[in-house]
Tab-separated table of C-alpha atoms in Angstrom:
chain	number	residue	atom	x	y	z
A	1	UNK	CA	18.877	30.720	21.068
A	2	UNK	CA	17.486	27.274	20.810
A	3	UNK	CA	20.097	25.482	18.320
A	4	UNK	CA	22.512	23.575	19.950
A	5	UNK	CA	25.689	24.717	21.217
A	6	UNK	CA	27.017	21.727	22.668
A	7	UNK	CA	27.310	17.888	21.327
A	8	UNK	CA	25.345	16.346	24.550
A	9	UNK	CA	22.775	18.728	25.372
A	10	UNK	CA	19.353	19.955	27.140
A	11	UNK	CA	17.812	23.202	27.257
A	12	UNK	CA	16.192	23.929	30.519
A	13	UNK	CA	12.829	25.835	30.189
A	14	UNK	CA	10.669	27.628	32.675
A	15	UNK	CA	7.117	27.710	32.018
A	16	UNK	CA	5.570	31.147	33.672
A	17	UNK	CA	2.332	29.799	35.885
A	18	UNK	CA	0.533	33.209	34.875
A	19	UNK	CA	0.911	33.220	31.234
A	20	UNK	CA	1.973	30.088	30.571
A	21	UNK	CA	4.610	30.894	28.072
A	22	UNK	CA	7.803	28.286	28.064
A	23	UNK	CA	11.197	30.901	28.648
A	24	UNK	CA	14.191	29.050	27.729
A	25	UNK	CA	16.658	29.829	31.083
A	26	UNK	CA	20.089	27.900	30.267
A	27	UNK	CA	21.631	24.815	29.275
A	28	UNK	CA	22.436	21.552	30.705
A	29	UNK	CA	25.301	19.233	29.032
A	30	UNK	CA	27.403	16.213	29.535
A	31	UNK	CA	31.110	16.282	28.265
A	32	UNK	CA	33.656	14.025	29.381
A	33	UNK	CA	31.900	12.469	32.135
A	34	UNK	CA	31.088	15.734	33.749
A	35	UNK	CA	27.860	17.841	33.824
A	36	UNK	CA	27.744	20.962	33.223
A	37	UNK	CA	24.966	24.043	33.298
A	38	UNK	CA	24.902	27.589	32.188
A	39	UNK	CA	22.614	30.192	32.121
A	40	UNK	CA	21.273	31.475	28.379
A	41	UNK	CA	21.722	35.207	28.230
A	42	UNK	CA	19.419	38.481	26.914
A	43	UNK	CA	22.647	39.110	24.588
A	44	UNK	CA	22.029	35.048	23.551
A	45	UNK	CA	18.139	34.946	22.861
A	46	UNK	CA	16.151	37.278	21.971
A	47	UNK	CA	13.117	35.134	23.372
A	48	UNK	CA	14.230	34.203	26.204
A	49	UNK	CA	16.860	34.012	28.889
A	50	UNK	CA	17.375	34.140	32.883
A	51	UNK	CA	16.850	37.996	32.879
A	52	UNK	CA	13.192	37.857	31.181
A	53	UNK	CA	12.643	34.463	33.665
A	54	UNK	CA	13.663	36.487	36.042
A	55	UNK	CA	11.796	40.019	35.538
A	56	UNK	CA	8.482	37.390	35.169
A	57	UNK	CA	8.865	36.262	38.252
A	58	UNK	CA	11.264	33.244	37.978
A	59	UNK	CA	13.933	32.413	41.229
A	60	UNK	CA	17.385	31.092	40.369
A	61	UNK	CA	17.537	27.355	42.390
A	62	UNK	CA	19.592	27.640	44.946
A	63	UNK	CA	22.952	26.483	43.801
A	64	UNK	CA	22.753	28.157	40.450
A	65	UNK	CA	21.872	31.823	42.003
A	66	UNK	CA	25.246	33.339	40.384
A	67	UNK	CA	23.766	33.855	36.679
A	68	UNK	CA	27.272	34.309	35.381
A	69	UNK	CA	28.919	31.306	36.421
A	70	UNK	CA	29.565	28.098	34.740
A	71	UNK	CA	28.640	25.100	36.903
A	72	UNK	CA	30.435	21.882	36.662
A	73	UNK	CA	29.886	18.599	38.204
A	74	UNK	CA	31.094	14.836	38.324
A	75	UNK	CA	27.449	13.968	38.884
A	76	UNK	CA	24.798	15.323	37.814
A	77	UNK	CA	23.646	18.128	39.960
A	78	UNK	CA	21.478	17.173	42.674
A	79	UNK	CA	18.310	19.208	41.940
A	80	UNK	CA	17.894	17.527	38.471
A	81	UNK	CA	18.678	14.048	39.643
A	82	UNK	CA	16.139	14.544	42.596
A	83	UNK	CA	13.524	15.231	39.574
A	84	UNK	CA	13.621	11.345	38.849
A	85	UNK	CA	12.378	8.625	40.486
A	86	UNK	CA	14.939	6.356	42.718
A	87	UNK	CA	15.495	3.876	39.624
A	88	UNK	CA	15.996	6.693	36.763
A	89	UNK	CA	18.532	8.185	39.139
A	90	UNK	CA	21.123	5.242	38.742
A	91	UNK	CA	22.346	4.269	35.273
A	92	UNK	CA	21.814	6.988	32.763
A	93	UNK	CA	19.760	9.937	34.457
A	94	UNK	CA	20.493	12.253	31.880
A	95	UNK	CA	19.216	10.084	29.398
A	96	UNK	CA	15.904	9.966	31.366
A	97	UNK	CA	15.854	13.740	31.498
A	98	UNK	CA	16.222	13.528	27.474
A	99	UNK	CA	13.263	11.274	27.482
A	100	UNK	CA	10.944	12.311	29.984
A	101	UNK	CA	11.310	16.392	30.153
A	102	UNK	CA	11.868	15.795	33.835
A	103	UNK	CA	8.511	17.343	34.400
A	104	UNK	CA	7.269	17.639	37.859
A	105	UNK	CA	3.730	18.870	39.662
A	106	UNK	CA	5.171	20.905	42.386
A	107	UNK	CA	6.989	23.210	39.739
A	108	UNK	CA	7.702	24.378	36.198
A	109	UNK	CA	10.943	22.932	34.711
A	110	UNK	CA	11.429	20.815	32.155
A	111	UNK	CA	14.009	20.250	29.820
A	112	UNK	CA	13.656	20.184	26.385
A	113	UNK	CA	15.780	19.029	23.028
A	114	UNK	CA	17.907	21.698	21.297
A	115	UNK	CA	17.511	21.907	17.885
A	116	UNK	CA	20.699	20.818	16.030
A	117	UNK	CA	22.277	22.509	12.936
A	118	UNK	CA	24.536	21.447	10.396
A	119	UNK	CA	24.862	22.856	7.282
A	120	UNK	CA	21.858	24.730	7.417
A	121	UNK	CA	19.897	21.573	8.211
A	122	UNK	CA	18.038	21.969	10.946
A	123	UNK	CA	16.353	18.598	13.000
A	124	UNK	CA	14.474	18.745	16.493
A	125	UNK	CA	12.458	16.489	18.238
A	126	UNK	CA	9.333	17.293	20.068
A	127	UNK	CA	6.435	16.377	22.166
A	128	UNK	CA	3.236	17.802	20.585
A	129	UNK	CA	1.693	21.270	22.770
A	130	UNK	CA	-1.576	21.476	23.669
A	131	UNK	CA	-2.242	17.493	22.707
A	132	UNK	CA	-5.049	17.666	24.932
A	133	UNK	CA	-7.296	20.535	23.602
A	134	UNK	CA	-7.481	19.359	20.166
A	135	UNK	CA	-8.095	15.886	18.154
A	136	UNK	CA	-5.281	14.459	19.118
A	137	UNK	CA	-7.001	11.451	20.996
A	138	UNK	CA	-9.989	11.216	18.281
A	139	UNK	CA	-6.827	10.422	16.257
A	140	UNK	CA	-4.481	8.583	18.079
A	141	UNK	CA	-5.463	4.724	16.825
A	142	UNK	CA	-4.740	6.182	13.400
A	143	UNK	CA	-1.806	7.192	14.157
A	144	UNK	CA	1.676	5.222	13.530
A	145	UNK	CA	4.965	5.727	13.892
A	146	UNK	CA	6.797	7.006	10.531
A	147	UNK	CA	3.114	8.793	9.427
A	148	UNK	CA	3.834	11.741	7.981
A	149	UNK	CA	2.336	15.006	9.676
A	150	UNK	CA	0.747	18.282	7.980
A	151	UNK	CA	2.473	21.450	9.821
A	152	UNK	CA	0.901	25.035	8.850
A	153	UNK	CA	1.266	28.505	9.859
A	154	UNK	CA	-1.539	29.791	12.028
A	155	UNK	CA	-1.634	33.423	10.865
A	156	UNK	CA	-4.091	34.882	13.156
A	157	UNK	CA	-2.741	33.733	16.237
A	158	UNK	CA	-2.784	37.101	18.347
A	159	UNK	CA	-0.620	35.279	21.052
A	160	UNK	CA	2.729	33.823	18.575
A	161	UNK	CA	3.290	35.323	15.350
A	162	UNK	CA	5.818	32.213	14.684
A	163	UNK	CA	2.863	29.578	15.604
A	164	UNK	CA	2.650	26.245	13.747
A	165	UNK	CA	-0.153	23.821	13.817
A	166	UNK	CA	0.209	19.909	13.711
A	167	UNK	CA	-2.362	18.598	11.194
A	168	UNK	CA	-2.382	14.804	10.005
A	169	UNK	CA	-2.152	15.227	6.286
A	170	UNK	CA	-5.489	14.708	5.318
A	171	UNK	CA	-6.522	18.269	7.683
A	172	UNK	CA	-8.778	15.935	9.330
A	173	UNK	CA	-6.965	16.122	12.583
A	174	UNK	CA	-5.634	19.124	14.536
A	175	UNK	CA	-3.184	17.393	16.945
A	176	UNK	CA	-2.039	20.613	18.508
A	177	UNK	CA	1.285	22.927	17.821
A	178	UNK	CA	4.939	22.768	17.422
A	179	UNK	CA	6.267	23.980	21.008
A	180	UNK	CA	6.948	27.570	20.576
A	181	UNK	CA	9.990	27.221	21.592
A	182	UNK	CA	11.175	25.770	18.482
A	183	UNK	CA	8.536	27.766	16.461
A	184	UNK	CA	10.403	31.122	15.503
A	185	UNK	CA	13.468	28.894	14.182
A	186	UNK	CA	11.681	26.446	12.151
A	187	UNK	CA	8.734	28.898	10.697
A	188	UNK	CA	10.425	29.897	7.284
A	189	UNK	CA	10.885	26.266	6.978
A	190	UNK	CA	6.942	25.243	7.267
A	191	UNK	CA	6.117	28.268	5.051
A	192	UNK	CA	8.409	27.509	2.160
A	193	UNK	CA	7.085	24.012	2.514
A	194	UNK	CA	10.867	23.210	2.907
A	195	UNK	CA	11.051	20.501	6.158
A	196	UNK	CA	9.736	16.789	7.007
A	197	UNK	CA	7.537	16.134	9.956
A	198	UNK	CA	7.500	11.918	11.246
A	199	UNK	CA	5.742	10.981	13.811
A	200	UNK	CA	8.408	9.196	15.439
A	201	UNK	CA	7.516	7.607	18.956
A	202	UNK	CA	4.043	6.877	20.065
A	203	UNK	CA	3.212	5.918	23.871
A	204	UNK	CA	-0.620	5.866	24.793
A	205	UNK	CA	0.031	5.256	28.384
A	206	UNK	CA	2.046	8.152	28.815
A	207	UNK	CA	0.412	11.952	29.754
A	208	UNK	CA	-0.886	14.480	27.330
A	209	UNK	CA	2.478	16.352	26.475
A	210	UNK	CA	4.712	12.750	26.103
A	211	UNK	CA	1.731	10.980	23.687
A	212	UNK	CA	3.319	11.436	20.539
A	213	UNK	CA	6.698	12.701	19.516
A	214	UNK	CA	7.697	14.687	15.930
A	215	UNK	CA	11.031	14.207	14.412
A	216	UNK	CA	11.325	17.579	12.140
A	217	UNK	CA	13.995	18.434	9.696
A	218	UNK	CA	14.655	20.578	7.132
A	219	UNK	CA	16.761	22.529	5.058
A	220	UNK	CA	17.362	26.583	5.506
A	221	UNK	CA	17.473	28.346	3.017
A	222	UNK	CA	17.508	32.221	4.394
A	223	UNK	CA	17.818	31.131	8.119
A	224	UNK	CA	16.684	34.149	10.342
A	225	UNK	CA	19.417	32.911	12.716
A	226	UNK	CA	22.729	32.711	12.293
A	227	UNK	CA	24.605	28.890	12.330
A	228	UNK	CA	26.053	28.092	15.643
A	229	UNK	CA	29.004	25.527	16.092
A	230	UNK	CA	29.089	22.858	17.896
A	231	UNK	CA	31.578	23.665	20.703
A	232	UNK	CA	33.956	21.081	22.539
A	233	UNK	CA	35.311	23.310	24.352
């Protein structure tokens, strides 16, 4: 499940290099000056979890090979830190990880935003996929920050039933698709016409994936999941 279960939290993804497909493995999360990481369980999400990563192909790292244990740490654990550069590692790193993804070329993590839910509200933020196989640079120096986007069901998409498009309003521009990692949770939404999508950060310099990111929100309705609490615990 991709709705937040903690107040401070990233999910930690696995793309498979075969297929492509983003598997969401566990969760990272800071809570009273510690850091702390857990694995996301079959029983958890039905789309993903360490035993599908695993059965595809994925390896535990090293210090997190014990899939039932939860990991804590006063810092943050060394082979997340050692994704960021020498400066992002002092100060804040996990508010680097929040910003960047923490995305690397010699592998396949990344972490991603959780979406949050209160009161049946649901609000994520995302980087747009596949940015650079569509308009999305035709478009870019008419795009601003706070321009509304056009998100639509793409019906006869044989590889993700829950896929959602990222138009500009006028359907002049495809700009590329809502991760699908967020897609099966937020569908219902986009279909009853029921959510807001912002363009809320735009960086030219950055690389295809980090370009521009969505703030969504909107309101369920009939959610297909059931609400999860934000734990302290």
């Amino acid at each position: 499940m991709v709705i937040a279960k903690y107040e401070n939290e990233l999910l930690v993804v696995w793309k498979d290099p075969i297929t492509r497909n983003r598997i969401v493995i566990g969760r990272l999360w800071k809570e009273d000056e510690k850091f702390h990481f857990e694995y996301i369980r079959e029983c958890e999400n039905e789309r993903g979890s360490i035993e599908k990563a695993i059965k595809m192909g994925y390896k535990p790292i090293k210090i997190f090979e014990d899939i039932d244990e939860k990991y804590t740490s006063d810092e943050l654990f060394a082979p997340f830190l050692n994704r960021l550069n020498g400066k992002d590692r002092k100060g804040e790193p996990f508010e680097v990880l929040k910003r960047t993804g923490g995305r690397l070329s010699t592998d396949t993590l990344e972490f991603m935003k959780p979406i949050d839910e209160e009161k049946k509200n649901r609000t994520v933020t995302f980087n747009i996929a596949g940015w650079r196989h569509y308009d999305g640079q035709k478009a870019l120096e008419n795009l601003e920050e706070g321009q509304k986007l056009h998100l639509e069901i793409e019906e006869d998409n044989i590889y993700d039933m829950h896929a959602i498009e990222v138009w500009t309003t006028d359907k002049n521009y495809k700009l590329g698709y809502v991760p699908a990692v967020y897609s099966r949770y937020v569908d219902k939404l986009v279909e009853n016409g029921e959510y807001e999508a912002v363009i809320d950060n735009i960086n030219p310099e950055a690389g295809p994936y980090e370009i521009v990111e969505v703030k969504f929100s909107g309101k369920m309705v009939n959610p297909k999941v059931e609400e999860t609490k934000i734990s302290n615990a």
